[in-house]
CSV table of C-alpha atoms in Angstrom, one decimal:
chain,number,residue,atom,x,y,z
Y,1,MET,CA,102.1,70.8,98.0
Y,2,VAL,CA,104.3,69.5,95.2
Y,3,ARG,CA,106.7,67.1,96.4
Y,4,GLU,CA,109.4,64.9,95.0
Y,5,LYS,CA,112.1,62.6,95.6
Y,6,ILE,CA,115.2,63.8,94.7
Y,7,SER,CA,118.1,61.8,92.6
Y,8,VAL,CA,121.8,63.2,91.9
Y,9,SER,CA,123.1,63.1,88.8
Y,10,THR,CA,126.1,62.1,89.3
Y,11,ARG,CA,127.4,63.0,85.2
Y,12,THR,CA,125.3,66.7,85.6
Y,13,LEU,CA,124.9,69.1,87.6
Y,14,LYS,CA,121.0,69.7,87.6
Y,15,TRP,CA,119.0,72.0,90.1
Y,16,LYS,CA,115.3,70.4,90.7
Y,17,CYS,CA,112.4,72.1,92.9
Y,18,VAL,CA,112.3,69.5,95.2
Y,19,GLU,CA,109.0,71.0,97.6
Y,20,SER,CA,107.0,73.8,96.6
Y,21,ARG,CA,103.3,75.4,97.9
Y,22,ALA,CA,100.8,78.6,98.3
Y,23,ASP,CA,100.3,78.6,102.2
Y,24,SER,CA,98.6,82.4,101.2
Y,25,LYS,CA,99.1,84.8,98.4
Y,26,ARG,CA,101.1,86.5,99.9
Y,27,LEU,CA,103.0,84.0,101.6
Y,28,TYR,CA,105.2,81.2,98.8
Y,29,TYR,CA,107.6,78.6,99.3
Y,30,GLY,CA,110.2,76.8,97.6
Y,31,ARG,CA,112.8,74.7,97.5
Y,32,PHE,CA,115.3,72.9,95.2
Y,33,ILE,CA,118.4,71.1,95.2
Y,34,LEU,CA,121.3,71.9,93.4
Y,35,SER,CA,123.6,68.6,92.6
Y,36,PRO,CA,126.1,66.7,92.4
Y,37,LEU,CA,129.1,70.3,93.3
Y,38,MET,CA,132.9,69.0,94.5
Y,39,LYS,CA,133.9,70.5,97.9
Y,40,GLY,CA,133.4,73.9,98.4
Y,41,GLN,CA,131.1,74.5,96.4
Y,42,ALA,CA,128.1,74.9,97.7
Y,43,ASP,CA,128.7,77.4,100.4
Y,44,THR,CA,130.2,79.6,97.7
Y,45,ILE,CA,126.8,79.2,94.9
Y,46,GLY,CA,124.2,79.2,98.4
Y,47,ILE,CA,126.0,82.9,99.6
Y,48,ALA,CA,126.3,84.0,97.1
Y,49,MET,CA,122.1,83.1,95.8
Y,50,ARG,CA,120.8,84.6,99.1
Y,51,LYS,CA,122.6,87.3,98.7
Y,52,ALA,CA,121.4,88.3,95.2
Y,53,LEU,CA,117.1,87.3,95.9
Y,54,LEU,CA,117.1,88.8,99.0
Y,55,GLY,CA,119.4,92.4,97.6
Y,56,GLU,CA,119.0,92.4,93.6
Y,57,ILE,CA,115.2,91.5,92.6
Y,58,GLU,CA,113.2,94.4,92.3
Y,59,GLY,CA,109.5,95.2,93.5
Y,60,THR,CA,107.2,97.3,94.3
Y,61,CYS,CA,105.4,99.2,96.9
Y,62,ILE,CA,103.6,102.4,98.0
Y,63,THR,CA,106.3,104.8,99.3
Y,64,ARG,CA,104.2,108.0,99.5
Y,65,ALA,CA,101.2,108.9,100.8
Y,66,LYS,CA,99.0,112.0,101.3
Y,67,SER,CA,96.0,113.3,102.4
Y,68,GLU,CA,94.3,117.1,103.1
Y,69,LYS,CA,92.3,115.6,106.3
Y,70,ILE,CA,95.4,114.7,108.3
Y,71,PRO,CA,97.0,117.4,110.1
Y,72,HIS,CA,100.0,115.0,111.3
Y,73,GLU,CA,101.7,111.3,111.1
Y,74,TYR,CA,99.7,110.9,115.0
Y,75,SER,CA,96.7,112.0,114.5
Y,76,THR,CA,93.4,110.6,115.0
Y,77,ILE,CA,90.8,111.0,112.6
Y,78,VAL,CA,87.1,111.7,113.6
Y,79,GLY,CA,84.6,107.9,112.3
Y,80,ILE,CA,88.5,106.4,111.5
Y,81,GLN,CA,89.0,103.9,113.5
Y,82,GLU,CA,92.6,103.4,112.9
Y,83,SER,CA,94.8,106.7,113.8
Y,84,VAL,CA,96.4,107.8,110.7
Y,85,HIS,CA,100.2,106.0,111.9
Y,86,GLU,CA,98.6,102.3,111.7
Y,87,ILE,CA,96.8,103.8,107.9
Y,88,LEU,CA,100.5,104.5,107.4
Y,89,MET,CA,101.5,100.9,108.8
Y,90,ASN,CA,99.4,99.7,106.0
Y,91,LEU,CA,99.8,101.6,103.4
Y,92,LYS,CA,103.1,99.7,103.9
Y,93,GLU,CA,102.4,96.5,104.2
Y,94,ILE,CA,100.0,96.4,100.2
Y,95,VAL,CA,101.7,94.3,98.0
Y,96,LEU,CA,102.1,94.0,93.9
Y,97,ARG,CA,102.8,93.3,91.2
Y,98,SER,CA,104.3,95.3,87.8
Y,99,ASN,CA,107.0,96.1,85.9
Y,100,LEU,CA,106.9,99.6,86.6
Y,101,TYR,CA,110.5,101.7,86.2
Y,102,GLY,CA,109.8,105.3,88.3
Y,103,THR,CA,107.2,107.0,90.4
Y,104,ARG,CA,104.0,106.2,89.0
Y,105,ASP,CA,100.1,108.0,90.7
Y,106,ALA,CA,97.3,105.9,92.6
Y,107,SER,CA,94.7,106.8,95.0
Y,108,ILE,CA,92.5,106.3,97.6
Y,109,CYS,CA,88.9,107.4,97.6
Y,110,VAL,CA,86.4,105.6,99.8
Y,111,LYS,CA,83.2,107.1,101.1
Y,112,GLY,CA,81.8,105.6,105.5
Y,113,PRO,CA,80.3,103.8,106.7
Y,114,GLY,CA,82.7,100.8,105.8
Y,115,TYR,CA,85.9,98.1,105.7
Y,116,VAL,CA,88.4,99.8,103.1
Y,117,THR,CA,91.2,97.0,102.1
Y,118,ALA,CA,93.5,97.2,98.9
Y,119,GLN,CA,90.8,96.4,95.9
Y,120,ASP,CA,89.8,100.0,96.6
Y,121,ILE,CA,93.0,101.1,95.6
Y,122,ILE,CA,92.7,102.9,92.1
Y,123,LEU,CA,95.4,102.0,90.7
Y,124,PRO,CA,97.7,102.6,86.9
Y,125,PRO,CA,97.5,100.2,84.8
Y,126,SER,CA,101.1,98.9,84.9
Y,127,VAL,CA,100.3,98.2,88.8
Y,128,GLU,CA,98.1,95.8,89.9
Y,129,ILE,CA,97.4,94.0,93.6
Y,130,VAL,CA,98.7,90.7,94.7
Y,131,ASP,CA,96.0,90.3,97.6
Y,132,ASN,CA,93.6,92.6,97.4
Y,133,THR,CA,91.5,91.7,100.5
Y,134,GLN,CA,94.9,93.7,102.7
Y,135,HIS,CA,93.2,96.0,105.3
Y,136,ILE,CA,93.6,99.6,105.6
Y,137,ALA,CA,91.5,101.4,107.3
Y,138,ASN,CA,87.9,101.0,108.9
Y,139,LEU,CA,85.7,103.5,108.4
Y,140,THR,CA,83.5,104.0,111.4
Y,141,GLY,CA,81.3,106.8,110.7
Y,142,PRO,CA,80.1,108.7,106.8
Y,143,ILE,CA,83.1,110.5,106.2
Y,144,ASN,CA,84.5,110.9,102.7
Y,145,LEU,CA,88.5,109.4,103.0
Y,146,CYS,CA,90.3,109.5,100.1
Y,147,ILE,CA,94.6,109.9,99.7
Y,148,GLU,CA,96.6,109.8,97.3
Y,149,LEU,CA,99.6,107.9,96.5
Y,150,LYS,CA,103.2,107.4,95.4
Y,151,ILE,CA,103.9,103.9,94.1
Y,152,GLU,CA,107.9,102.7,93.0
Y,153,ARG,CA,109.8,99.8,91.7
Y,154,ASN,CA,113.0,99.5,93.5
Y,155,ARG,CA,115.2,96.9,94.9
Y,156,GLY,CA,116.6,96.2,98.7
Y,157,TYR,CA,114.9,98.9,101.6
Y,158,ARG,CA,114.6,102.5,102.1
Y,159,ILE,CA,113.6,103.7,106.0
Y,160,GLN,CA,112.7,107.0,105.3
Y,161,THR,CA,113.4,109.8,107.3
Y,162,PRO,CA,110.9,111.9,110.1
Y,163,ASN,CA,111.9,114.8,108.5
Y,164,ASP,CA,111.0,114.4,104.8
Y,165,PHE,CA,107.8,115.5,105.5
Y,166,GLN,CA,106.6,117.6,102.0
Y,167,ASP,CA,103.4,119.4,100.8
Y,168,ALA,CA,100.8,117.3,102.4
Y,169,SER,CA,102.3,114.2,102.0
Y,170,TYR,CA,104.1,111.5,104.2
Y,171,PRO,CA,106.8,108.7,103.6
Y,172,ILE,CA,106.1,105.2,103.7
Y,173,ASP,CA,109.4,103.1,105.0
Y,174,ALA,CA,109.7,101.5,101.7
Y,175,VAL,CA,110.3,97.4,101.6
Y,176,PHE,CA,110.3,96.4,97.5
Y,177,MET,CA,111.9,92.8,98.4
Y,178,PRO,CA,110.3,90.4,97.3
Y,179,VAL,CA,111.5,87.5,98.6
Y,180,ARG,CA,111.4,88.3,102.2
Y,181,ASN,CA,113.6,85.1,103.1
Y,182,ALA,CA,115.8,82.5,101.5
Y,183,ASN,CA,118.1,80.0,103.6
Y,184,HIS,CA,120.5,77.3,101.4
Y,185,SER,CA,121.9,74.5,103.4
Y,186,ILE,CA,124.2,71.8,102.4
Y,187,HIS,CA,124.2,67.8,102.0
Y,188,SER,CA,127.7,65.9,101.5
Y,189,TYR,CA,128.3,63.1,100.9
Y,190,VAL,CA,130.5,60.0,99.2
Y,191,LYS,CA,130.9,58.8,96.0
Y,192,GLY,CA,134.0,56.6,95.1
Y,193,ASN,CA,136.7,58.2,96.4
Y,194,GLU,CA,135.6,61.5,95.6
Y,195,LYS,CA,133.1,64.1,98.2
Y,196,GLN,CA,130.5,65.9,97.1
Y,197,GLU,CA,127.8,68.0,97.9
Y,198,ILE,CA,124.2,68.5,97.0
Y,199,LEU,CA,122.7,72.9,97.6
Y,200,PHE,CA,119.2,73.3,99.3
Y,201,LEU,CA,117.8,76.2,98.7
Y,202,GLU,CA,114.8,77.2,100.9
Y,203,ILE,CA,112.7,80.8,99.1
Y,204,CYS,CA,109.6,82.6,100.6
Y,205,THR,CA,108.2,85.1,98.7
Y,206,ASN,CA,105.3,87.8,99.2
Y,207,GLY,CA,103.5,86.7,95.9
Y,208,SER,CA,104.4,89.4,93.2
Y,209,LEU,CA,106.4,86.1,91.7
Y,210,THR,CA,107.0,82.6,93.0
Y,211,PRO,CA,109.9,81.2,94.2
Y,212,LYS,CA,111.3,79.4,90.7
Y,213,GLU,CA,110.4,83.1,89.4
Y,214,ALA,CA,112.8,84.8,91.7
Y,215,LEU,CA,115.7,81.7,91.7
Y,216,HIS,CA,115.8,82.7,88.3
Y,217,GLU,CA,115.6,86.5,88.6
Y,218,ALA,CA,118.5,86.4,91.1
Y,219,SER,CA,120.5,83.7,89.0
Y,220,ARG,CA,120.4,86.6,85.5
Y,221,ASN,CA,121.0,88.8,88.1
Y,222,LEU,CA,124.1,86.8,88.7
Y,223,ILE,CA,125.6,86.0,85.9
Y,224,ASP,CA,125.4,90.1,84.0
Y,225,PHE,CA,127.7,91.1,87.0
Y,226,PHE,CA,130.4,88.7,85.6
Y,227,ILE,CA,129.7,89.2,82.2
Y,228,PRO,CA,131.5,92.6,82.1
Y,229,PHE,CA,135.0,89.7,82.5
Y,230,LEU,CA,134.2,88.1,80.1
Y,231,HIS,CA,135.0,90.3,77.9
Y,232,ALA,CA,137.9,92.1,79.5
Y,233,GLU,CA,140.6,91.8,76.9
Y,234,GLU,CA,143.8,90.3,79.5
Y,235,GLU,CA,145.9,93.2,78.3
Y,236,ASN,CA,143.8,95.9,80.1
Y,237,PHE,CA,144.8,94.0,83.2
Y,238,HIS,CA,148.6,93.8,83.3
Y,239,LEU,CA,150.6,95.4,85.3
Y,240,LYS,CA,154.4,95.9,85.5
Y,241,ASN,CA,156.6,93.5,88.9
Y,242,ASN,CA,157.9,96.8,89.6
Y,243,LYS,CA,156.8,98.9,92.1
Y,244,HIS,CA,155.0,101.6,89.7
Y,245,LYS,CA,152.1,99.7,89.7
Y,246,VAL,CA,150.1,102.6,88.1
Y,247,THR,CA,148.8,102.7,84.7
Y,248,LEU,CA,148.8,105.8,82.8
Y,249,PRO,CA,145.7,106.8,81.3
Y,250,LEU,CA,146.2,106.8,77.3
Y,251,PHE,CA,145.0,110.9,76.7
Y,252,ILE,CA,148.3,112.1,79.5
Y,253,PHE,CA,150.3,110.6,76.2
Y,254,HIS,CA,148.9,113.1,73.5
Y,255,GLU,CA,148.5,116.1,76.6
Y,256,LYS,CA,152.8,115.2,76.7
Y,257,LEU,CA,152.7,115.2,72.6
Y,258,ALA,CA,150.6,118.2,72.3
Y,259,LYS,CA,153.1,120.4,74.6
Y,260,LEU,CA,156.0,118.5,72.1
Y,261,ARG,CA,154.0,119.9,69.0
Y,262,LYS,CA,153.6,123.5,70.3
Y,263,LYS,CA,157.7,123.5,70.8
Y,264,LYS,CA,158.4,121.9,67.4
Y,265,LYS,CA,157.1,122.6,64.5
Y,266,GLU,CA,154.8,119.8,63.1
Y,267,ILE,CA,157.1,119.3,60.0
Y,268,ALA,CA,160.2,118.3,63.2
Y,269,LEU,CA,157.4,116.4,64.9
Y,270,LYS,CA,157.6,114.7,60.9
Y,271,TYR,CA,161.2,114.4,60.4
Y,272,ILE,CA,161.7,112.6,64.3
Y,273,PHE,CA,161.3,109.0,63.8
Y,274,ILE,CA,160.7,106.7,66.2
Y,275,ASP,CA,163.4,104.0,65.5
Y,276,GLN,CA,165.4,106.9,66.4
Y,277,SER,CA,164.7,106.9,70.9
Y,278,GLU,CA,165.6,103.0,72.9
Y,279,LEU,CA,162.2,101.1,72.8
Y,280,PRO,CA,162.0,98.1,72.7
Y,281,PRO,CA,162.1,95.7,70.1
Y,282,ARG,CA,158.1,94.2,71.3
Y,283,ILE,CA,156.9,97.7,71.4
Y,284,TYR,CA,158.9,99.8,67.9
Y,285,ASN,CA,157.2,96.6,65.9
Y,286,CYS,CA,153.6,97.2,67.3
Y,287,LEU,CA,154.5,100.7,66.2
Y,288,LYS,CA,155.9,99.1,63.6
Y,289,ARG,CA,153.3,97.3,62.6
Y,290,SER,CA,151.1,100.4,62.5
Y,291,ASN,CA,152.0,102.4,59.7
Y,292,ILE,CA,153.8,104.8,62.4
Y,293,HIS,CA,156.8,105.4,61.9
Y,294,THR,CA,157.2,109.0,63.4
Y,295,LEU,CA,156.4,111.3,66.7
Y,296,LEU,CA,154.0,112.7,63.9
Y,297,ASP,CA,151.9,109.8,63.1
Y,298,LEU,CA,151.8,108.7,66.9
Y,299,LEU,CA,150.2,112.2,67.5
Y,300,ASN,CA,147.6,111.0,65.4
Y,301,THR,CA,147.0,108.6,67.0
Y,302,SER,CA,143.5,107.7,68.3
Y,303,PRO,CA,144.1,106.1,72.3
Y,304,ASP,CA,141.4,103.3,70.6
Y,305,GLU,CA,144.1,102.5,67.5
Y,306,LEU,CA,146.5,101.9,70.6
Y,307,ILE,CA,145.1,99.5,72.8
Y,308,LYS,CA,144.2,97.8,69.5
Y,309,MET,CA,147.2,96.8,68.3
Y,310,LYS,CA,148.3,94.0,68.6
Y,311,ASN,CA,150.6,92.9,71.7
Y,312,PHE,CA,150.6,96.5,73.1
Y,313,ARG,CA,150.1,97.4,76.8
Y,314,ILE,CA,148.5,100.2,78.7
Y,315,GLU,CA,151.6,100.6,80.3
Y,316,ASP,CA,154.1,100.4,77.4
Y,317,VAL,CA,152.5,104.7,77.1
Y,318,LYS,CA,153.9,104.8,80.2
Y,319,HIS,CA,157.5,103.8,78.9
Y,320,ILE,CA,157.3,105.2,75.3
Y,321,LEU,CA,156.6,108.6,77.6
Y,322,ASP,CA,160.1,108.3,79.4
Y,323,ILE,CA,162.1,107.7,76.8
Y,324,LEU,CA,160.8,111.4,75.3
Y,325,GLU,CA,161.1,113.2,78.5
Y,326,MET,CA,164.2,112.1,78.6
Y,327,GLU,CA,165.6,112.4,74.3
Y,328,ASN,CA,163.5,115.5,74.2
Y,329,ASN,CA,162.8,117.4,77.5
Y,330,PHE,CA,159.4,117.8,77.5
Y,331,ALA,CA,157.6,117.3,81.4
């Protein structure tokens, strides 16, 4: 067990591991602090981190078992101390570590008498067992136990339904979460005239990764969720302050102009200038700066090119259509 004295920086936001221990191969504990935070920030971060730790980190486990000797899940087999259901529950508890994607095959093939443990599982190269001593079954007689297994990497948990039986294989409730418990607490203190907070995070994992690794992965996952907002253009989220709150997709704009093309010859579109329409100065200037002078120019401009115009907004399409419908009577 490692303990460090807690020191709070009043100048820069910092995190630190203040306690770390391995209670067993399948139980790691870590305690972390983040400080200094303003009032209310610790709870905001703590709630988000707890959800990310428990729900967004991927893990690996056994999801299905198959054996020709098993008539049904609640049967017993002569020469095996455990029932089939107990064996499946023991397989559910096996802790694996991997970076695989998709489903992989594994197997157990043991001749009794003797104990069957996690070390008897024949795994693909990308998977390893955290605790080889985990118990699976006790063979009390000279019996061959052969089980085919499916291993999968995912996040969260998946409860199998009884009717998920297929090809003589049995589904196993999958608990992919490597973080088994996560809690946060807050310590408040006064620094000068300002109230500040320290966030404490407690993390317990199943041994497939350390609490520090879990903290890093959960943080990366949270950052990935917000990256799209950082790159979004403000214009894409602008709404007009009137009763029409829904913007018109650009493809509808081109679909309407295509109908106009069917009604009038292309040469006619070439001589319908945009300054003949009562467009607002901003929209008119946007189009003129992009060398769009006629309806034919407008029709030949792609949606991507339109939206990239400086100061041009998606709702401007609706405005243009309203004017064209009024003047040219096409809908």
